[in-house]
Amino acid sequence: MSLTREWYNLNTVRLPQKVINTIQSARASSTRSLYDCKWRVFEEWCLQEGHISFQCPVGAILSFLQDLIDKHRAFSTIKVYLAAIAACHVGFEGKTASQHPLVCRFMKGARRLLPVSRSLVPLWDLAVVLNGLKMTPFEPLEGADMKHLSLKTVLLLALASAKRVSDIHALSVHPSCTQFAPGQTRVLLKPNPAFTPKVVGSCTPIDIEAFPPQLVSSGEQQQDLLCPVRALHTYMDRSKELRLNDQLFVSWAKPHKGKPVTKQRLSHWIVEAIALAYTSQNLQAPLGLRAHSTRGLATSWALFKGVSIQDICAVASWSSPLTFVRFYRLDVSAPSVARAVLGTLLSRDSTC
């Protein structure tokens, strides 16, 4: 289960193997893998400095963390290293390494020296991306290849749900997990029951309503090209013959065709969809695109359009509005992008 050193520490106090497995399961598998990677870096550093990694004095830990500061690592990165060390180090006087008074004071100082900064404006323009999703190669949806159908579906789902990539990755096409209302007016998505969310208890179903059909001058109705329910239904229907698993998103490319994609690949899909929406309009895609940016952009637009912050936190699985304000809220009120939200891309002469 990764974190071998932590296992040895727990085994030293003669805990049964099943008990150790349960204790280590307190962290998500991705977190254990991350900690394991950081711990190996610390082990190599200790080997070079002549220390025993899991029993080294507090001064050695602080020297290692100081080296990270000198290398201009972000404060968040240093926190991850310390968490990994605390998980595998034997600790001091019954407390973990991260609870040592000197380590606590060091981290407070590091936070002052390495202030957390983030962009207060969106890195990419939602209006541009949504407009691109209505054009070739994403439309017509029925004629799009599986690659572009998959890219469009996952991006619309990420924007409409404001969920983490890991939450979207856990979705399933099993009838008990994906339920379309009659007439495809809405869809209810539930994760695979075996999925363990990053925040325990935060895994809520995704309930998405279809956009009302757009009225055209002739009086006829046409489906909105940005409707996530339409895209999802089309994707599930088209992927039915090639899928080898109940996971919602599967690979379209050989040799993994039909097999479930990883969370990392799903993140690449979202970034690729954003970039392709730009290039399809002969525009240069912004640098530094990240799949996680959809959460901040979607929730910031929801707040700007009048959705209460309590409802936003409930959908995004944030326990406190402070999380949204400190880490995700963006300024989307600029006049040039004020109409860049799904509903406002409807025709100006539409009637309700």
mmCIF file of C-alpha atoms in Angstrom, residues 5 23 35 45 61 68 81-82 87 99-100 104 132 147 178 188 206 218 264 271 279 315 333 352:
data_model
loop_
_atom_site.group_PDB
_atom_site.id
_atom_site.type_symbol
_atom_site.label_atom_id
_atom_site.label_comp_id
_atom_site.label_asym_id
_atom_site.label_seq_id
_atom_site.Cartn_x
_atom_site.Cartn_y
_atom_site.Cartn_z
ATOM 1 C CA ARG A 5 8.525 2.844 6.190
ATOM 2 C CA ILE A 23 -4.746 2.615 9.336
ATOM 3 C CA TYR A 35 4.010 10.713 0.126
ATOM 4 C CA TRP A 45 19.103 13.307 1.180
ATOM 5 C CA ILE A 61 14.497 17.584 9.081
ATOM 6 C CA LEU A 68 13.738 23.184 -0.338
ATOM 7 C CA TYR A 81 7.300 16.940 2.042
ATOM 8 C CA LEU A 82 6.747 17.547 5.749
ATOM 9 C CA ALA A 87 4.017 9.815 8.198
ATOM 10 C CA GLN A 99 4.181 18.571 15.713
ATOM 11 C CA HIS A 100 7.639 19.370 17.101
ATOM 12 C CA CYS A 104 5.894 24.387 13.803
ATOM 13 C CA GLY A 132 -15.234 26.822 -29.887
ATOM 14 C CA LYS A 147 -11.800 11.697 -29.640
ATOM 15 C CA THR A 178 -26.360 6.959 -14.451
ATOM 16 C CA LEU A 188 -28.312 12.024 -12.322
ATOM 17 C CA ILE A 206 -24.200 15.098 -9.842
ATOM 18 C CA SER A 218 -38.721 29.980 -37.805
ATOM 19 C CA GLN A 264 -4.166 11.854 -15.405
ATOM 20 C CA VAL A 271 -6.722 20.662 -21.143
ATOM 21 C CA THR A 279 -7.026 26.773 -32.035
ATOM 22 C CA VAL A 315 -22.035 21.272 -5.165
ATOM 23 C CA SER A 333 -16.958 40.555 -13.938
ATOM 24 C CA CYS A 352 -38.853 32.012 -22.675
#
